[in-house]
mmCIF file of C-alpha atoms in Angstrom:
data_model
loop_
_atom_site.group_PDB
_atom_site.id
_atom_site.type_symbol
_atom_site.label_atom_id
_atom_site.label_comp_id
_atom_site.label_asym_id
_atom_site.label_seq_id
_atom_site.Cartn_x
_atom_site.Cartn_y
_atom_site.Cartn_z
ATOM 1 C CA MET A 1 -5.026 1.719 25.013
ATOM 2 C CA THR A 2 -8.239 1.226 23.022
ATOM 3 C CA THR A 3 -9.177 1.398 19.353
ATOM 4 C CA ASN A 4 -11.360 4.452 19.905
ATOM 5 C CA GLY A 5 -8.717 6.815 21.250
ATOM 6 C CA ASN A 6 -8.541 10.417 20.135
ATOM 7 C CA THR A 7 -6.470 10.693 16.964
ATOM 8 C CA SER A 8 -5.678 14.395 17.321
ATOM 9 C CA ALA A 9 -2.334 13.562 18.968
ATOM 10 C CA GLN A 10 -1.237 11.969 15.699
ATOM 11 C CA LEU A 11 -0.787 15.455 14.241
ATOM 12 C CA LYS A 12 2.486 15.583 16.165
ATOM 13 C CA ALA A 13 3.874 12.372 14.697
ATOM 14 C CA PRO A 14 7.266 13.088 13.081
ATOM 15 C CA HIS A 15 7.208 12.730 9.313
ATOM 16 C CA ARG A 16 9.330 10.212 7.439
ATOM 17 C CA THR A 17 11.197 10.994 4.239
ATOM 18 C CA LEU A 18 10.679 8.649 1.308
ATOM 19 C CA GLY A 19 14.241 7.864 0.385
ATOM 20 C CA THR A 20 16.923 10.468 -0.054
ATOM 21 C CA THR A 21 15.106 12.295 -2.864
ATOM 22 C CA GLY A 22 11.415 11.842 -2.037
ATOM 23 C CA PRO A 23 8.914 13.902 -0.079
ATOM 24 C CA ALA A 24 8.413 13.923 3.669
ATOM 25 C CA ALA A 25 5.198 12.167 4.638
ATOM 26 C CA PHE A 26 3.140 11.375 7.716
ATOM 27 C CA PRO A 27 4.391 7.996 9.018
ATOM 28 C CA LEU A 28 1.226 6.208 7.878
ATOM 29 C CA GLY A 29 -0.313 6.561 4.424
ATOM 30 C CA LEU A 30 -3.883 5.800 3.376
ATOM 31 C CA GLY A 31 -4.290 3.106 0.731
ATOM 32 C CA CYS A 32 -7.550 3.945 -1.037
ATOM 33 C CA MET A 33 -7.966 0.907 -3.321
ATOM 34 C CA GLY A 34 -10.591 -0.846 -1.189
ATOM 35 C CA MET A 35 -12.883 2.161 -1.483
ATOM 36 C CA SER A 36 -13.364 1.357 -5.165
ATOM 37 C CA ALA A 37 -12.354 -2.213 -5.944
ATOM 38 C CA LEU A 38 -11.513 -5.789 -4.971
ATOM 39 C CA TYR A 39 -13.208 -5.953 -1.547
ATOM 40 C CA GLY A 40 -16.871 -5.919 -2.531
ATOM 41 C CA GLU A 41 -19.264 -3.007 -2.245
ATOM 42 C CA SER A 42 -18.064 0.159 -0.535
ATOM 43 C CA ASP A 43 -19.878 3.095 1.020
ATOM 44 C CA ARG A 44 -19.077 6.276 -0.924
ATOM 45 C CA ALA A 45 -20.070 8.641 1.874
ATOM 46 C CA GLU A 46 -18.029 6.700 4.436
ATOM 47 C CA SER A 47 -15.083 6.523 2.044
ATOM 48 C CA LEU A 48 -15.077 10.300 1.647
ATOM 49 C CA ALA A 49 -15.476 10.787 5.397
ATOM 50 C CA THR A 50 -12.555 8.422 6.002
ATOM 51 C CA ILE A 51 -10.265 10.313 3.631
ATOM 52 C CA HIS A 52 -11.263 13.585 5.297
ATOM 53 C CA ALA A 53 -10.650 12.109 8.755
ATOM 54 C CA ALA A 54 -7.235 10.867 7.653
ATOM 55 C CA LEU A 55 -6.257 14.279 6.296
ATOM 56 C CA ASP A 56 -7.558 15.995 9.441
ATOM 57 C CA ALA A 57 -5.450 13.632 11.585
ATOM 58 C CA GLY A 58 -2.331 14.636 9.668
ATOM 59 C CA VAL A 59 -2.095 11.842 7.076
ATOM 60 C CA THR A 60 -0.557 13.213 3.896
ATOM 61 C CA LEU A 61 0.030 10.280 1.517
ATOM 62 C CA LEU A 62 -3.009 9.059 -0.435
ATOM 63 C CA ASP A 63 -2.220 5.987 -2.513
ATOM 64 C CA THR A 64 -4.248 4.944 -5.536
ATOM 65 C CA GLY A 65 -4.052 3.398 -8.997
ATOM 66 C CA ASP A 66 -5.660 4.575 -12.200
ATOM 67 C CA PHE A 67 -7.115 1.077 -12.629
ATOM 68 C CA TYR A 68 -8.803 0.918 -9.212
ATOM 69 C CA GLY A 69 -12.429 0.770 -10.258
ATOM 70 C CA MET A 70 -11.391 1.929 -13.755
ATOM 71 C CA GLY A 71 -10.752 5.486 -12.594
ATOM 72 C CA HIS A 72 -13.363 5.486 -9.825
ATOM 73 C CA ASN A 73 -10.739 5.760 -7.089
ATOM 74 C CA GLU A 74 -9.018 8.760 -8.625
ATOM 75 C CA LEU A 75 -12.374 10.518 -9.000
ATOM 76 C CA LEU A 76 -13.167 9.698 -5.372
ATOM 77 C CA ILE A 77 -9.876 11.241 -4.233
ATOM 78 C CA ASN A 78 -10.605 14.260 -6.441
ATOM 79 C CA GLU A 79 -13.917 14.771 -4.643
ATOM 80 C CA ALA A 80 -12.368 14.224 -1.228
ATOM 81 C CA LEU A 81 -9.624 16.773 -1.869
ATOM 82 C CA ARG A 82 -12.019 19.330 -3.361
ATOM 83 C CA THR A 83 -14.198 19.145 -0.264
ATOM 84 C CA ALA A 84 -11.342 19.034 2.269
ATOM 85 C CA SER A 85 -9.946 22.052 4.041
ATOM 86 C CA ALA A 86 -7.476 24.141 2.065
ATOM 87 C CA ALA A 87 -4.713 23.294 4.548
ATOM 88 C CA ALA A 88 -5.308 19.532 4.240
ATOM 89 C CA ARG A 89 -5.558 19.743 0.473
ATOM 90 C CA ASP A 90 -2.276 21.613 0.208
ATOM 91 C CA LYS A 91 -0.438 19.029 2.328
ATOM 92 C CA ALA A 92 -1.881 15.985 0.533
ATOM 93 C CA LEU A 93 0.469 13.847 -1.534
ATOM 94 C CA THR A 94 -0.902 11.703 -4.345
ATOM 95 C CA SER A 95 0.811 8.405 -5.130
ATOM 96 C CA VAL A 96 -0.505 6.843 -8.342
ATOM 97 C CA LYS A 97 0.155 3.492 -9.993
ATOM 98 C CA PHE A 98 -0.460 3.054 -13.709
ATOM 99 C CA GLY A 99 0.037 0.544 -16.482
ATOM 100 C CA ALA A 100 -2.481 -2.198 -15.703
ATOM 101 C CA LEU A 101 -4.584 -3.225 -18.684
ATOM 102 C CA ARG A 102 -8.196 -4.075 -17.853
ATOM 103 C CA THR A 103 -11.272 -5.526 -19.521
ATOM 104 C CA VAL A 104 -14.873 -4.345 -19.267
ATOM 105 C CA GLU A 105 -15.548 -7.386 -17.091
ATOM 106 C CA GLY A 106 -12.806 -6.352 -14.676
ATOM 107 C CA GLY A 107 -10.077 -8.733 -15.744
ATOM 108 C CA PHE A 108 -6.371 -7.930 -15.983
ATOM 109 C CA THR A 109 -4.630 -8.601 -19.290
ATOM 110 C CA GLY A 110 -1.122 -7.296 -18.692
ATOM 111 C CA TYR A 111 0.900 -4.129 -18.172
ATOM 112 C CA ASP A 112 2.012 -1.388 -20.546
ATOM 113 C CA GLY A 113 5.208 0.495 -19.749
ATOM 114 C CA ARG A 114 5.878 2.025 -23.174
ATOM 115 C CA PRO A 115 6.914 5.703 -22.969
ATOM 116 C CA GLU A 116 3.923 6.775 -25.067
ATOM 117 C CA ALA A 117 1.630 4.799 -22.772
ATOM 118 C CA VAL A 118 3.139 6.492 -19.716
ATOM 119 C CA LYS A 119 2.222 9.900 -21.160
ATOM 120 C CA ASN A 120 -1.281 8.696 -22.007
ATOM 121 C CA PHE A 121 -1.984 7.208 -18.568
ATOM 122 C CA LEU A 122 -0.625 10.345 -16.910
ATOM 123 C CA ALA A 123 -2.854 12.682 -18.898
ATOM 124 C CA TYR A 124 -5.974 10.790 -17.858
ATOM 125 C CA SER A 125 -4.926 10.589 -14.194
ATOM 126 C CA LEU A 126 -4.262 14.313 -13.942
ATOM 127 C CA GLN A 127 -7.719 14.992 -15.372
ATOM 128 C CA ARG A 128 -9.483 12.558 -13.014
ATOM 129 C CA LEU A 129 -7.604 13.782 -9.960
ATOM 130 C CA GLY A 130 -8.164 17.423 -10.867
ATOM 131 C CA ARG A 131 -4.562 18.317 -10.082
ATOM 132 C CA ASP A 132 -1.745 19.802 -12.126
ATOM 133 C CA HIS A 133 0.780 17.245 -10.884
ATOM 134 C CA ILE A 134 1.107 13.822 -9.268
ATOM 135 C CA ASP A 135 3.494 13.626 -6.348
ATOM 136 C CA ILE A 136 4.731 10.055 -6.911
ATOM 137 C CA TYR A 137 4.096 8.158 -10.138
ATOM 138 C CA ARG A 138 4.935 4.495 -10.661
ATOM 139 C CA ILE A 139 4.128 1.595 -12.961
ATOM 140 C CA ALA A 140 2.086 -0.972 -11.035
ATOM 141 C CA ARG A 141 4.038 -3.971 -12.305
ATOM 142 C CA LEU A 142 7.079 -4.339 -14.515
ATOM 143 C CA ASP A 143 6.227 -4.620 -18.201
ATOM 144 C CA PRO A 144 8.322 -7.635 -19.288
ATOM 145 C CA ASP A 145 8.468 -6.359 -22.867
ATOM 146 C CA ILE A 146 9.744 -2.853 -22.104
ATOM 147 C CA PRO A 147 13.059 -2.146 -20.363
ATOM 148 C CA ILE A 148 12.454 -0.386 -17.041
ATOM 149 C CA GLU A 149 14.933 2.265 -18.187
ATOM 150 C CA GLU A 150 12.489 3.363 -20.899
ATOM 151 C CA THR A 151 9.514 3.531 -18.546
ATOM 152 C CA VAL A 152 11.421 5.442 -15.882
ATOM 153 C CA GLY A 153 12.879 7.718 -18.542
ATOM 154 C CA ALA A 154 9.370 8.675 -19.646
ATOM 155 C CA ILE A 155 8.357 9.487 -16.069
ATOM 156 C CA ALA A 156 11.565 11.519 -15.705
ATOM 157 C CA GLU A 157 10.453 13.603 -18.688
ATOM 158 C CA ALA A 158 7.147 14.233 -16.891
ATOM 159 C CA VAL A 159 9.124 15.346 -13.831
ATOM 160 C CA THR A 160 11.045 17.832 -15.971
ATOM 161 C CA ALA A 161 7.756 19.086 -17.421
ATOM 162 C CA GLY A 162 6.315 19.579 -13.913
ATOM 163 C CA HIS A 163 3.536 16.992 -14.233
ATOM 164 C CA VAL A 164 5.171 14.584 -11.749
ATOM 165 C CA ARG A 165 7.236 15.402 -8.671
ATOM 166 C CA HIS A 166 8.868 12.048 -7.854
ATOM 167 C CA ILE A 167 9.384 8.641 -9.482
ATOM 168 C CA GLY A 168 8.389 5.489 -7.645
ATOM 169 C CA LEU A 169 8.447 1.782 -8.394
ATOM 170 C CA SER A 170 6.170 -1.097 -7.420
ATOM 171 C CA GLU A 171 6.838 -4.783 -6.763
ATOM 172 C CA VAL A 172 10.208 -4.959 -8.519
ATOM 173 C CA GLY A 173 13.320 -6.893 -7.574
ATOM 174 C CA ALA A 174 16.785 -5.694 -6.619
ATOM 175 C CA ASP A 175 18.208 -5.806 -10.150
ATOM 176 C CA THR A 176 15.339 -3.734 -11.526
ATOM 177 C CA LEU A 177 15.784 -1.262 -8.677
ATOM 178 C CA ARG A 178 19.410 -0.749 -9.668
ATOM 179 C CA ARG A 179 18.616 -0.346 -13.350
ATOM 180 C CA ALA A 180 15.845 2.157 -12.663
ATOM 181 C CA ALA A 181 17.991 4.172 -10.256
ATOM 182 C CA SER A 182 20.695 4.460 -12.903
ATOM 183 C CA VAL A 183 18.291 6.489 -15.055
ATOM 184 C CA ALA A 184 16.741 8.885 -12.538
ATOM 185 C CA PRO A 185 16.305 9.350 -8.773
ATOM 186 C CA ILE A 186 13.745 6.900 -7.312
ATOM 187 C CA SER A 187 11.871 8.085 -4.222
ATOM 188 C CA ASP A 188 10.357 4.829 -3.054
ATOM 189 C CA LEU A 189 9.454 1.250 -3.791
ATOM 190 C CA GLN A 190 5.892 0.236 -3.059
ATOM 191 C CA ILE A 191 5.837 -3.417 -2.078
ATOM 192 C CA GLU A 192 3.981 -5.792 0.195
ATOM 193 C CA TYR A 193 5.622 -6.017 3.608
ATOM 194 C CA SER A 194 4.057 -7.371 6.757
ATOM 195 C CA LEU A 195 4.610 -9.848 9.548
ATOM 196 C CA ILE A 196 3.591 -12.634 7.180
ATOM 197 C CA SER A 197 5.118 -11.191 3.977
ATOM 198 C CA ARG A 198 8.786 -10.601 4.711
ATOM 199 C CA GLY A 199 10.402 -11.624 1.452
ATOM 200 C CA ILE A 200 11.900 -8.183 0.858
ATOM 201 C CA GLU A 201 14.204 -8.485 3.852
ATOM 202 C CA GLU A 202 16.702 -10.780 2.121
ATOM 203 C CA GLU A 203 17.762 -8.705 -0.888
ATOM 204 C CA ILE A 204 15.245 -6.039 -1.926
ATOM 205 C CA LEU A 205 15.197 -3.992 1.278
ATOM 206 C CA PRO A 206 19.004 -3.896 1.649
ATOM 207 C CA THR A 207 19.323 -2.848 -2.004
ATOM 208 C CA ALA A 208 16.730 -0.105 -1.590
ATOM 209 C CA ARG A 209 18.601 1.209 1.443
ATOM 210 C CA GLU A 210 21.917 1.096 -0.389
ATOM 211 C CA LEU A 211 20.389 3.172 -3.191
ATOM 212 C CA GLY A 212 18.600 5.617 -0.875
ATOM 213 C CA ILE A 213 15.143 4.409 -1.904
ATOM 214 C CA GLY A 214 12.329 4.447 0.657
ATOM 215 C CA ILE A 215 9.611 1.824 1.115
ATOM 216 C CA THR A 216 5.874 2.372 1.070
ATOM 217 C CA ALA A 217 4.679 -0.910 2.539
ATOM 218 C CA TYR A 218 1.244 -2.095 1.514
ATOM 219 C CA GLY A 219 -0.593 -5.112 2.875
ATOM 220 C CA VAL A 220 0.658 -4.513 6.428
ATOM 221 C CA LEU A 221 -2.497 -6.259 7.647
ATOM 222 C CA SER A 222 -2.350 -8.765 4.780
ATOM 223 C CA ARG A 223 -5.736 -7.677 3.391
ATOM 224 C CA GLY A 224 -7.326 -7.996 6.800
ATOM 225 C CA LEU A 225 -5.978 -11.482 7.476
ATOM 226 C CA ILE A 226 -3.844 -10.357 10.421
ATOM 227 C CA SER A 227 -6.084 -7.466 11.471
ATOM 228 C CA GLY A 228 -7.705 -9.443 14.254
ATOM 229 C CA HIS A 229 -11.114 -8.888 12.648
ATOM 230 C CA PHE A 230 -11.153 -11.745 10.126
ATOM 231 C CA THR A 231 -12.923 -14.929 11.271
ATOM 232 C CA ARG A 232 -12.910 -18.483 9.995
ATOM 233 C CA ASP A 233 -16.625 -18.422 9.169
ATOM 234 C CA ARG A 234 -16.664 -15.069 7.398
ATOM 235 C CA GLU A 235 -18.509 -15.052 4.079
ATOM 236 C CA LEU A 236 -16.870 -12.833 1.498
ATOM 237 C CA ALA A 237 -18.875 -10.568 -0.792
ATOM 238 C CA PRO A 238 -19.010 -11.306 -4.528
ATOM 239 C CA GLY A 239 -15.939 -9.916 -6.239
ATOM 240 C CA ASP A 240 -13.856 -9.830 -3.074
ATOM 241 C CA PHE A 241 -10.248 -10.536 -4.081
ATOM 242 C CA ARG A 242 -9.717 -12.637 -0.967
ATOM 243 C CA GLY A 243 -12.012 -15.286 -2.381
ATOM 244 C CA MET A 244 -9.179 -16.194 -4.764
ATOM 245 C CA SER A 245 -6.230 -15.495 -2.474
ATOM 246 C CA PRO A 246 -4.362 -18.657 -1.428
ATOM 247 C CA ARG A 247 -3.869 -17.431 2.141
ATOM 248 C CA PHE A 248 -7.638 -17.259 2.646
ATOM 249 C CA GLN A 249 -8.354 -20.771 1.365
ATOM 250 C CA GLY A 250 -9.185 -23.917 3.362
ATOM 251 C CA ASP A 251 -6.453 -25.183 5.673
ATOM 252 C CA ASN A 252 -4.281 -22.177 4.806
ATOM 253 C CA LEU A 253 -6.836 -19.847 6.373
ATOM 254 C CA ASP A 254 -7.125 -21.960 9.502
ATOM 255 C CA ARG A 255 -3.355 -22.097 9.981
ATOM 256 C CA ASN A 256 -2.900 -18.397 9.279
ATOM 257 C CA LEU A 257 -5.596 -17.501 11.782
ATOM 258 C CA ASP A 258 -3.778 -19.690 14.305
ATOM 259 C CA LEU A 259 -0.869 -17.270 13.855
ATOM 260 C CA VAL A 260 -3.250 -14.375 14.464
ATOM 261 C CA ASP A 261 -4.459 -16.038 17.664
ATOM 262 C CA ALA A 262 -0.859 -16.205 18.854
ATOM 263 C CA LEU A 263 -0.363 -12.553 17.949
ATOM 264 C CA ARG A 264 -3.542 -11.670 19.820
ATOM 265 C CA LYS A 265 -2.035 -12.989 23.051
ATOM 266 C CA VAL A 266 0.904 -10.620 22.654
ATOM 267 C CA SER A 267 -1.438 -7.745 21.826
ATOM 268 C CA ASP A 268 -3.725 -8.435 24.775
ATOM 269 C CA GLU A 269 -0.777 -8.311 27.152
ATOM 270 C CA LYS A 270 0.073 -4.830 25.852
ATOM 271 C CA GLY A 271 -3.528 -3.669 25.907
ATOM 272 C CA VAL A 272 -3.619 -2.940 22.188
ATOM 273 C CA THR A 273 -5.372 -4.540 19.230
ATOM 274 C CA VAL A 274 -3.937 -7.119 16.861
ATOM 275 C CA ALA A 275 -4.045 -4.614 13.995
ATOM 276 C CA GLN A 276 -2.188 -2.025 16.044
ATOM 277 C CA THR A 277 0.507 -4.558 16.898
ATOM 278 C CA ALA A 278 0.950 -5.527 13.236
ATOM 279 C CA ILE A 279 1.109 -1.902 12.093
ATOM 280 C CA ALA A 280 3.456 -0.925 14.918
ATOM 281 C CA TRP A 281 5.733 -3.807 13.901
ATOM 282 C CA ALA A 282 5.864 -2.464 10.334
ATOM 283 C CA LEU A 283 6.622 1.025 11.639
ATOM 284 C CA SER A 284 9.448 -0.408 13.747
ATOM 285 C CA ARG A 285 11.291 -1.811 10.735
ATOM 286 C CA GLY A 286 12.914 1.514 9.882
ATOM 287 C CA GLU A 287 12.398 5.242 9.518
ATOM 288 C CA ASP A 288 12.586 4.770 5.743
ATOM 289 C CA ILE A 289 9.355 2.745 5.734
ATOM 290 C CA VAL A 290 5.893 4.318 5.460
ATOM 291 C CA PRO A 291 3.175 1.677 5.925
ATOM 292 C CA LEU A 292 -0.057 2.104 3.966
ATOM 293 C CA VAL A 293 -3.260 1.244 5.810
ATOM 294 C CA GLY A 294 -6.273 0.327 3.706
ATOM 295 C CA ALA A 295 -8.929 1.642 6.087
ATOM 296 C CA ARG A 296 -12.344 1.929 4.453
ATOM 297 C CA SER A 297 -14.089 3.363 7.517
ATOM 298 C CA ARG A 298 -13.359 5.930 10.182
ATOM 299 C CA ASP A 299 -13.401 3.257 12.888
ATOM 300 C CA ARG A 300 -10.677 1.256 11.158
ATOM 301 C CA LEU A 301 -8.714 4.445 10.502
ATOM 302 C CA THR A 302 -8.851 5.402 14.177
ATOM 303 C CA GLU A 303 -7.605 1.958 15.130
ATOM 304 C CA ALA A 304 -4.745 2.159 12.620
ATOM 305 C CA LEU A 305 -3.656 5.616 13.766
ATOM 306 C CA GLY A 306 -3.548 4.275 17.307
ATOM 307 C CA ALA A 307 -0.578 2.144 16.254
ATOM 308 C CA LEU A 308 1.539 5.300 16.234
ATOM 309 C CA GLN A 309 1.227 5.397 20.023
ATOM 310 C CA VAL A 310 2.349 1.794 20.473
ATOM 311 C CA VAL A 311 5.930 1.449 21.644
ATOM 312 C CA LEU A 312 7.392 -1.984 21.010
ATOM 313 C CA THR A 313 10.233 -2.918 23.354
ATOM 314 C CA PRO A 314 12.885 -5.478 22.392
ATOM 315 C CA ALA A 315 10.940 -7.989 24.506
ATOM 316 C CA ASP A 316 7.731 -7.141 22.633
ATOM 317 C CA LEU A 317 9.441 -7.598 19.283
ATOM 318 C CA ALA A 318 10.839 -10.947 20.380
ATOM 319 C CA ALA A 319 7.369 -12.053 21.486
ATOM 320 C CA ILE A 320 5.907 -10.973 18.143
ATOM 321 C CA GLU A 321 8.604 -12.912 16.280
ATOM 322 C CA ASP A 322 7.835 -15.980 18.377
ATOM 323 C CA ALA A 323 4.124 -15.660 17.626
ATOM 324 C CA VAL A 324 4.597 -15.067 13.896
ATOM 325 C CA PRO A 325 8.057 -16.206 12.768
ATOM 326 C CA ALA A 326 9.393 -15.099 9.397
ATOM 327 C CA GLY A 327 8.125 -17.427 6.683
ATOM 328 C CA ALA A 328 5.299 -18.772 8.837
ATOM 329 C CA ALA A 329 2.460 -17.853 6.470
ATOM 330 C CA PHE A 330 0.584 -20.594 4.643
ATOM 331 C CA GLY A 331 -0.097 -19.941 0.963
ATOM 332 C CA GLU A 332 1.284 -17.437 -1.528
ATOM 333 C CA ARG A 333 0.241 -13.817 -1.291
ATOM 334 C CA TYR A 334 -1.402 -13.835 -4.753
ATOM 335 C CA PRO A 335 -2.907 -16.495 -7.028
ATOM 336 C CA ALA A 336 -0.349 -18.086 -9.363
ATOM 337 C CA ALA A 337 -1.329 -16.001 -12.404
ATOM 338 C CA GLN A 338 -0.717 -12.769 -10.504
ATOM 339 C CA MET A 339 2.450 -14.025 -8.830
ATOM 340 C CA ALA A 340 3.885 -14.436 -12.340
ATOM 341 C CA HIS A 341 3.674 -10.644 -12.806
ATOM 342 C CA LEU A 342 5.738 -9.897 -9.700
ATOM 343 C CA ASP A 343 9.308 -9.041 -10.638
ATOM 344 C CA SER A 344 9.936 -8.943 -6.878
ATOM 345 C CA GLU A 345 9.332 -12.675 -6.660
ATOM 346 C CA HIS A 346 11.716 -13.736 -9.426
#
């Protein structure tokens, strides 16, 4: 199997339901953040073409945040949906994160989960997206000063009003999951989950399954680190988030790429790419998990969709575990200041 295979067969991929109350979605979602922020300059025309290609291949879930490029990403999705076919547009699901407070210079200063803030963020997102509702709405990080019950309650009011279809959460721990679910049905938890970020397996994932909450897994390629395309001598563009990420620094990068080299051997034996192996592994973790792929180009999208054709046998999974054991990653997944905002890590 190659990275340039025809993606039309992916239209037949069985959909996965996000939890017991959420929507059915194509088994891979498209994370659109990199088209607007945190990975250096992006190509607008290629970004739009990639979203169109994803929709044409059957992808339904488009994930964004109102703070990605200070609204740029939502406007990009608006344009992509307006210029897509009517059939693709009707099937598209928008998943939006809100609550991050930004500065003109691009800094993050905290999160706002007050009910009145929820209504404010929502009004702006609906306008930028050009839609009358958002399919899944979630605060990007827990606001430590506002009980999650109040934030979720405000989103529940938006559901009743028809402005939101489903309530999601992002990067919260098991206790917060339970508290939120006691207020209103939660469709899914968006959280980092990959071969080298498996912290959710101990408590968060079992709790989500107990509560009937699905998982939209971001970072399945760990921001390109385990994609098979990142090299030790790569120079990052100004503003690229990875320039501050501990896993991409010094000895950590060398050791993490050693893990990728081991994974490459497994992938080569199957005749697939490293990225396809990593995505297929995430898909194999359960029918309640929808991995998000952050493809910024049609080539990367085609490669990611190819993972749906990869069948991992028990022997393959054992070989992958041997190559990249749980807990093998070097460095935290975010800088210390951002780790402090992760309820999922406390």
